Amino acid sequence: MTHFWRNRKFLSIAAQLISVFTVAIVVFILWDNLTYNLELLGIGFGFDFLQSQASFDIGETLIPYNPTDSYYRALLVGLLNSLRVSIIGIILATIVGAVVGIARLSTNWLVRNLALVYVEVLRNTPLLLQLFFWYFAVFISLPKLENQISFFGLINLNNKGTQLPFGLEISSELSALILGLTLYAGAFIAEIIRGGIQSVARGQWEAARALGLKPGLIMRLVILPQALRVIIPPLTSQYLNIAKNSSLAIAVGYPDIYFVASTTFNQTGKAVEVMLLIMITYLTISLTISLTMNTLNRSFQLKER
Amino acid sequence: MNQNQIIKWLRKNLFDTWYNSILTIVCVFLLVWGAKSIFSWILFIAQWKVIAVNLQLFLVGRYPEQMYWRLWVSIFIILGLTSVTIGSLVKKIPNRWLPLAWAISFSVILWLIGGGLGLQAADSNLWNGLLLTLVMAVTSIVISFPLGVLLALGRQSKLFVVRNFCILYIEIVRGLPLIGILFIAQVMLPLVLPDDITLDRVLRGIAGLTLFSAAYLAENVRGGLQSIPRGQFEAGKAIGLNSIYIMLLIILPQALRAVIPALVGQFIGLFKDTSLLSIVGLLELTGISRSILAQPEFLNRYAEVYLFVGLLYWVFCYSMSLVSQRLEKV
Amino acid sequence: MGVLLFDVSGFSTFGKSLDFFDLTTKDTKEERKEESMSMQDVVIVAENVQKWYGKFQVLRGVSLTVHRGEVVVIMGPSGSGKSTFIRTFNALEEYQQGRIEIDGIVLSDDLRNIDAVRREVGMVFQQFNLFPHLTVLDNITLAPIWVRKWSKAKANEVAMQLLERVGILEQAQKYPGQLSGGQQQRVAIARALAMQPKVMLFDEPTSALDPEMVREVLETMKKLAADGMTMVVVTHEVGFAREVADRVIFMDTGVIVEEATPTNFFQNPTQERTRKFLSQIL
């Protein structure tokens, strides 16, 4: 019969077994090192520490919190802050991106090229740097309350933060974070939207013009629905990026989930548990955004024969 | 252009409809006001001393001055190779030795910068600023390239364990923010490695960047692999090649060529992402800026420093994006 | 794609290299065929081959014997299993039951056998499947260099001879994308011939071509047949079958319905299904 080491079927099974074995050994070695080192450092493993007192203060909270509350509550505060930034960022960035994206297609040379400059400048510098710039060079350099900059008495800017109508007050940290995230993501979204609109065949424009529709209506009824098909997948990526980039809040001192988790690690040394918490949080957020956008995506697909 | 042509152009591009005319006027107004403010700030209010005094720190950190010649040699090598590469791309004459030349020069440049093997060593803590940014970005992309290709191939594998491990890795890494990955690399790596292996901070930073980049690269390459028609694989089998040869000689060359624009985009992203290493304590370009700003004499020079550093990043990233656009046309 | 991550077949040693297959026509085709028939020189033996795709049985017991120098044409409606059948000859498709022997080598799960068979069987695809990133010359020399371990010089020489044989020597340095469909298919034929196979399989070689290019490819195939190559051709080209085939086979729903000489096949088909098929294509 055929020698077993040349038998296609045998080799297939052997490869499966060898790969399982190899991965198992590697995992075992890493796990072994991990438990050994944890014991050495006296850290151990367990989530009980979440019940103990946090003993650190958090600058901004959406729910009541004080330093005698548990780590668990602190992390919850951080999570809510992250979600707040992400959701606001996604909404504002989409608006900015849509405006700039359409501006990139304007017949007005000045408007078109100003949009181009905006996109090319913001896309080619690191977000972190932009956040530092907005926070340090702008928001905390703003004049004091007495000399605050005021826009028609509705929006006031001073070194403590931003005052918006309806009594909303946003700290300097949150202002810088939202502004930075929005403008950065807005640049990428602008290109996605521009690409999507341009991808709709020229013939659609021409057919609509021939029917006598005005440009505004053509855009709304014919072009945008078809462009959305192309836009939604890369847009999903950008939304995920906004959620992930919100973790840079640590750079401007805004207490998001990563900042709180990192502080928790610094105080408790519980590396593995904190790492798992961070992973679960962000993966859940990513998954939620992906699922939502995918459902949206499906409703936009063309129905074919 | 004579006066008539100028007026025609203005009319067509700036003033063709009533709302465009209004937009133009508003934009011009804002531009003039903005330009005036910015220029007066640049010339009169801003204090540029902070840049002039610290230029060396920004660019190469505390790299020993007597070893600068090594950096100049490296720059020379890079410029030389780049012009040859561009020349061969433009003229469409493929040069067989180019990939090998790049690979060798990569090692040579690392040796020049770092020392060892005959040259006096320069401790990696002294590589700061733009130098560190470049070294980390290039090293990460070079190492993450084969890793990403392996991950992409593994994702297509028929072996259950391999395929799912790759999918798990890719999806988890892509779902986490880079700062989370860097945290894991800085904190977890020492814990899972045996006691006798220690990685310095720069290596841990590069490891984090590489692991991050490999997952995204894997997805790009996977797109390329899926675009190869099944018939290519069958033709390879029919002429008697085994799977490895088919992959190396037929599938990968085509797949990688297809994803080059995406790869350049990824490199641009990685270059910008090196800035995050400042948060874990590394003094690359962003990190050294913050360190300079912490000095009492340069307190509050935020705008000057961040604009200067932003300009440096922008020059590199924009040039690379121009190269990518050029490559897409080829 | 489903690539086994590490296919071990490439590491096996392979056997003696073959003698240069002499393609010049010293004997006439008839003389050589008589000789091979009498010597029982069979190239392909397929016995009761059965194949399932999941629950669906696509080959239901097909048997075929092909002697050296014979040209066998297989015809049939789409879905009849004819392409699947010839693709079992070089292990592009697996089969669950039956026996296939190519040039004395049994096709089984033994990787060395599969490798050996693929070296002896050349295949020309409907979609050409040329490698777009390599020049025409490199397409042809790829396998001889990497599988038969020839030197580049020897491979190039043989490749140029083959290009001349199929009539497109001047295209050697061009890329497939720069050639017409007919030229590309002729390159594909040269690429398969470069491995000096014992038998050539053709899977609807002209079906993807514009009508004006079908002729040039058929002419090349006719020359190949006249030179004594053993060929199994799946095609709809009746003219080719009439002129060149030794046998024509009609397959339908996974079985061989009828097998006859071209004259008998086209003029006096015995089966009803054959008659129905012929009435549709003639």
Coordinates of N, CA and C in Angstrom, one line a residue, chain A residues 103-210:
Chain A
A103 N -18.4 69.4 0.1 CA -17.6 70.6 -0.3 C -16.5 70.2 -1.3
R104 N -15.9 69.0 -1.1 CA -14.9 68.6 -2.0 C -15.3 68.4 -3.4
L105 N -16.7 68.4 -3.6 CA -17.2 68.2 -4.9 C -17.8 69.5 -5.5
S106 N -17.6 70.5 -4.7 CA -18.3 71.8 -5.1 C -17.7 72.3 -6.4
T107 N -18.6 73.1 -7.1 CA -18.1 73.7 -8.4 C -17.3 75.0 -8.0
N108 N -17.3 75.4 -6.8 CA -16.6 76.6 -6.4 C -15.2 76.2 -6.1
W109 N -14.2 76.8 -6.8 CA -12.8 76.4 -6.7 C -12.3 76.6 -5.3
L110 N -12.7 77.8 -4.7 CA -12.2 78.1 -3.4 C -12.7 77.1 -2.3
V111 N -14.0 76.9 -2.4 CA -14.5 75.9 -1.4 C -13.9 74.5 -1.5
R112 N -13.8 74.1 -2.8 CA -13.2 72.8 -3.1 C -11.8 72.6 -2.5
N113 N -11.0 73.7 -2.7 CA -9.6 73.5 -2.3 C -9.4 73.8 -0.8
L114 N -10.3 74.6 -0.2 CA -10.2 74.8 1.2 C -10.5 73.4 1.9
A115 N -11.5 72.7 1.3 CA -11.8 71.4 1.9 C -10.7 70.4 1.7
L116 N -10.0 70.5 0.5 CA -8.9 69.7 0.3 C -7.7 69.9 1.3
V117 N -7.5 71.2 1.5 CA -6.4 71.5 2.5 C -6.8 70.9 3.9
Y118 N -8.0 71.1 4.3 CA -8.5 70.6 5.5 C -8.2 69.1 5.6
V119 N -8.6 68.4 4.6 CA -8.5 66.9 4.6 C -7.0 66.5 4.6
E120 N -6.2 67.1 3.8 CA -4.8 66.7 3.7 C -4.0 67.0 4.9
V121 N -4.3 68.1 5.5 CA -3.6 68.5 6.7 C -4.0 67.6 7.9
L122 N -5.3 67.4 8.1 CA -5.7 66.6 9.3 C -5.4 65.1 9.1
R123 N -5.4 64.6 7.9 CA -5.2 63.2 7.7 C -3.7 62.8 7.9
N124 N -2.8 63.7 7.7 CA -1.4 63.4 7.6 C -0.7 63.8 8.9
T125 N -1.4 64.2 9.9 CA -0.7 64.4 11.2 C -1.3 63.5 12.3
P126 N -0.6 63.1 13.3 CA -1.1 62.1 14.2 C -2.2 62.7 15.1
L127 N -3.2 61.9 15.4 CA -4.3 62.4 16.2 C -3.8 62.8 17.6
L128 N -2.9 62.1 18.1 CA -2.4 62.4 19.5 C -1.9 63.9 19.5
L129 N -1.1 64.2 18.4 CA -0.5 65.5 18.4 C -1.6 66.6 18.3
Q130 N -2.6 66.3 17.5 CA -3.7 67.2 17.3 C -4.4 67.4 18.7
L131 N -4.6 66.3 19.4 CA -5.2 66.4 20.7 C -4.4 67.3 21.7
F132 N -3.1 67.1 21.6 CA -2.2 67.9 22.5 C -2.4 69.3 22.1
F133 N -2.4 69.6 20.8 CA -2.5 70.9 20.3 C -3.8 71.6 20.8
W134 N -4.9 70.9 20.6 CA -6.2 71.5 21.0 C -6.2 71.7 22.5
Y135 N -5.7 70.8 23.2 CA -5.9 70.9 24.7 C -4.9 71.9 25.2
F136 N -3.6 71.8 24.9 CA -2.6 72.6 25.6 C -2.5 74.0 24.9
A137 N -2.5 74.0 23.6 CA -2.2 75.3 22.9 C -3.5 76.1 22.8
V138 N -4.7 75.5 22.9 CA -5.9 76.2 22.7 C -6.7 76.3 24.0
F139 N -7.3 75.1 24.4 CA -8.3 75.2 25.4 C -7.8 75.7 26.8
I140 N -6.6 75.2 27.2 CA -6.2 75.7 28.6 C -5.5 77.0 28.5
S141 N -5.2 77.4 27.2 CA -4.6 78.7 27.1 C -5.7 79.8 26.9
L142 N -6.9 79.4 27.0 CA -8.0 80.4 26.8 C -8.0 81.4 28.0
P143 N -8.5 82.6 27.8 CA -8.5 83.6 28.9 C -9.4 83.1 30.0
K144 N -9.2 83.8 31.2 CA -10.0 83.5 32.4 C -11.5 83.9 32.2
L145 N -12.3 83.5 33.1 CA -13.7 83.7 33.1 C -14.1 85.1 32.8
E146 N -13.3 86.1 33.4 CA -13.7 87.5 33.3 C -13.5 87.9 31.8
N147 N -12.5 87.3 31.2 CA -12.2 87.8 29.8 C -12.6 86.8 28.7
Q148 N -13.6 86.0 29.1 CA -13.8 84.9 28.2 C -14.3 85.3 26.8
I149 N -14.0 84.4 25.8 CA -14.4 84.7 24.4 C -15.9 84.3 24.3
S150 N -16.7 85.1 23.7 CA -18.1 84.9 23.7 C -18.6 85.0 22.3
F151 N -19.4 84.0 21.9 CA -20.1 84.0 20.5 C -21.5 84.4 20.8
F152 N -21.9 85.6 20.5 CA -23.3 86.1 20.6 C -23.9 85.7 22.0
G153 N -23.1 85.6 23.0 CA -23.6 85.2 24.3 C -24.1 83.8 24.4
L154 N -24.1 83.1 23.3 CA -24.6 81.7 23.4 C -23.6 80.7 23.8
I155 N -22.4 80.9 23.1 CA -21.3 79.9 23.4 C -20.1 80.7 24.0
N156 N -19.7 80.3 25.2 CA -18.6 81.0 25.8 C -17.4 80.1 26.0
L157 N -16.2 80.6 25.7 CA -15.0 79.8 25.8 C -14.1 80.5 26.9
N158 N -13.7 79.7 27.9 CA -12.7 80.2 28.8 C -11.8 79.1 29.3
N159 N -10.9 79.3 30.2 CA -9.9 78.3 30.5 C -10.5 77.2 31.4
K160 N -11.7 77.3 31.8 CA -12.3 76.2 32.5 C -13.1 75.3 31.6
G161 N -13.4 75.8 30.4 CA -14.2 74.9 29.5 C -15.0 75.7 28.6
T162 N -16.0 75.0 28.1 CA -16.9 75.6 27.1 C -18.3 75.7 27.7
Q163 N -19.0 76.8 27.5 CA -20.4 76.9 27.9 C -21.2 76.9 26.7
L164 N -22.2 76.0 26.7 CA -23.1 76.0 25.5 C -24.5 76.4 26.0
P165 N -25.3 76.7 25.0 CA -26.7 77.1 25.4 C -27.4 76.0 26.2
F166 N -28.5 76.3 26.8 CA -29.3 75.3 27.6 C -28.5 74.9 28.8
G167 N -27.6 75.7 29.3 CA -26.9 75.4 30.6 C -25.9 74.3 30.5
L168 N -25.5 73.8 29.3 CA -24.6 72.7 29.1 C -23.2 73.3 29.3
E169 N -22.4 72.6 30.2 CA -21.0 73.1 30.3 C -20.1 71.9 30.1
I170 N -19.1 72.1 29.2 CA -18.2 71.0 28.9 C -16.8 71.4 29.4
S171 N -16.1 70.5 30.1 CA -14.7 70.8 30.5 C -13.8 71.0 29.4
S172 N -12.6 71.6 29.7 CA -11.6 71.8 28.6 C -11.2 70.5 28.1
E173 N -11.0 69.5 29.0 CA -10.6 68.2 28.5 C -11.5 67.6 27.5
L174 N -12.8 67.6 27.9 CA -13.8 67.0 27.0 C -13.9 67.8 25.7
S175 N -13.8 69.1 25.8 CA -13.9 70.0 24.6 C -12.8 69.6 23.7
A176 N -11.6 69.6 24.2 CA -10.4 69.3 23.3 C -10.6 67.9 22.7
L177 N -11.0 66.9 23.5 CA -11.1 65.6 23.0 C -12.2 65.5 21.9
I178 N -13.3 66.0 22.2 CA -14.4 66.0 21.2 C -14.0 66.7 19.9
L179 N -13.4 67.9 20.1 CA -13.0 68.7 18.9 C -12.0 67.9 18.1
G180 N -11.0 67.4 18.8 CA -9.9 66.7 18.1 C -10.4 65.5 17.4
L181 N -11.2 64.6 18.1 CA -11.7 63.4 17.5 C -12.6 63.7 16.3
T182 N -13.5 64.7 16.4 CA -14.4 65.1 15.4 C -13.7 65.6 14.1
L183 N -12.8 66.5 14.3 CA -12.1 67.0 13.1 C -11.3 66.0 12.4
Y184 N -10.6 65.2 13.2 CA -9.7 64.1 12.6 C -10.5 63.1 11.8
A185 N -11.5 62.5 12.5 CA -12.4 61.5 11.8 C -13.1 62.2 10.7
G186 N -13.5 63.4 10.9 CA -14.3 64.1 9.9 C -13.5 64.2 8.5
A187 N -12.2 64.3 8.6 CA -11.4 64.4 7.4 C -11.5 63.1 6.7
F188 N -11.4 61.9 7.4 CA -11.4 60.6 6.7 C -12.8 60.4 6.2
I189 N -13.8 60.7 7.0 CA -15.2 60.5 6.6 C -15.5 61.3 5.3
A190 N -14.9 62.5 5.3 CA -15.1 63.4 4.1 C -14.7 62.6 2.8
E191 N -13.5 62.0 2.9 CA -13.0 61.3 1.7 C -13.9 60.1 1.4
I192 N -14.4 59.4 2.4 CA -15.2 58.3 2.1 C -16.5 58.7 1.4
I193 N -17.1 59.8 1.9 CA -18.3 60.3 1.3 C -18.1 60.8 -0.1
R194 N -17.0 61.5 -0.3 CA -16.7 62.0 -1.6 C -16.5 60.8 -2.5
G195 N -15.8 59.8 -2.1 CA -15.6 58.6 -3.0 C -16.9 57.9 -3.3
G196 N -17.7 57.8 -2.3 CA -19.0 57.2 -2.5 C -19.9 57.9 -3.5
I197 N -19.9 59.2 -3.4 CA -20.7 60.0 -4.3 C -20.2 59.9 -5.8
Q198 N -18.8 59.9 -5.8 CA -18.2 59.9 -7.2 C -18.4 58.5 -7.8
S199 N -18.6 57.5 -6.9 CA -18.7 56.1 -7.5 C -20.0 55.9 -8.2
V200 N -21.0 56.7 -7.9 CA -22.3 56.6 -8.6 C -22.1 57.0 -10.0
A201 N -22.5 56.1 -10.9 CA -22.1 56.3 -12.4 C -22.7 57.6 -12.9
R202 N -21.9 58.2 -13.7 CA -22.2 59.5 -14.3 C -23.6 59.5 -15.0
G203 N -23.9 58.3 -15.5 CA -25.1 58.2 -16.2 C -26.3 58.5 -15.4
Q204 N -26.2 58.2 -14.1 CA -27.3 58.5 -13.2 C -27.6 60.0 -13.1
W205 N -26.5 60.7 -13.0 CA -26.7 62.2 -13.0 C -27.4 62.6 -14.2
E206 N -26.9 62.1 -15.4 CA -27.4 62.6 -16.6 C -28.8 62.3 -16.8
A207 N -29.2 61.0 -16.5 CA -30.6 60.6 -16.6 C -31.5 61.5 -15.8
A208 N -31.0 61.8 -14.6 CA -31.8 62.6 -13.7 C -32.0 64.1 -14.2
R209 N -30.9 64.6 -14.7 CA -30.9 66.0 -15.3 C -31.9 66.0 -16.5
A210 N -31.8 64.9 -17.3 CA -32.6 64.9 -18.5 C -34.1 64.9 -18.1

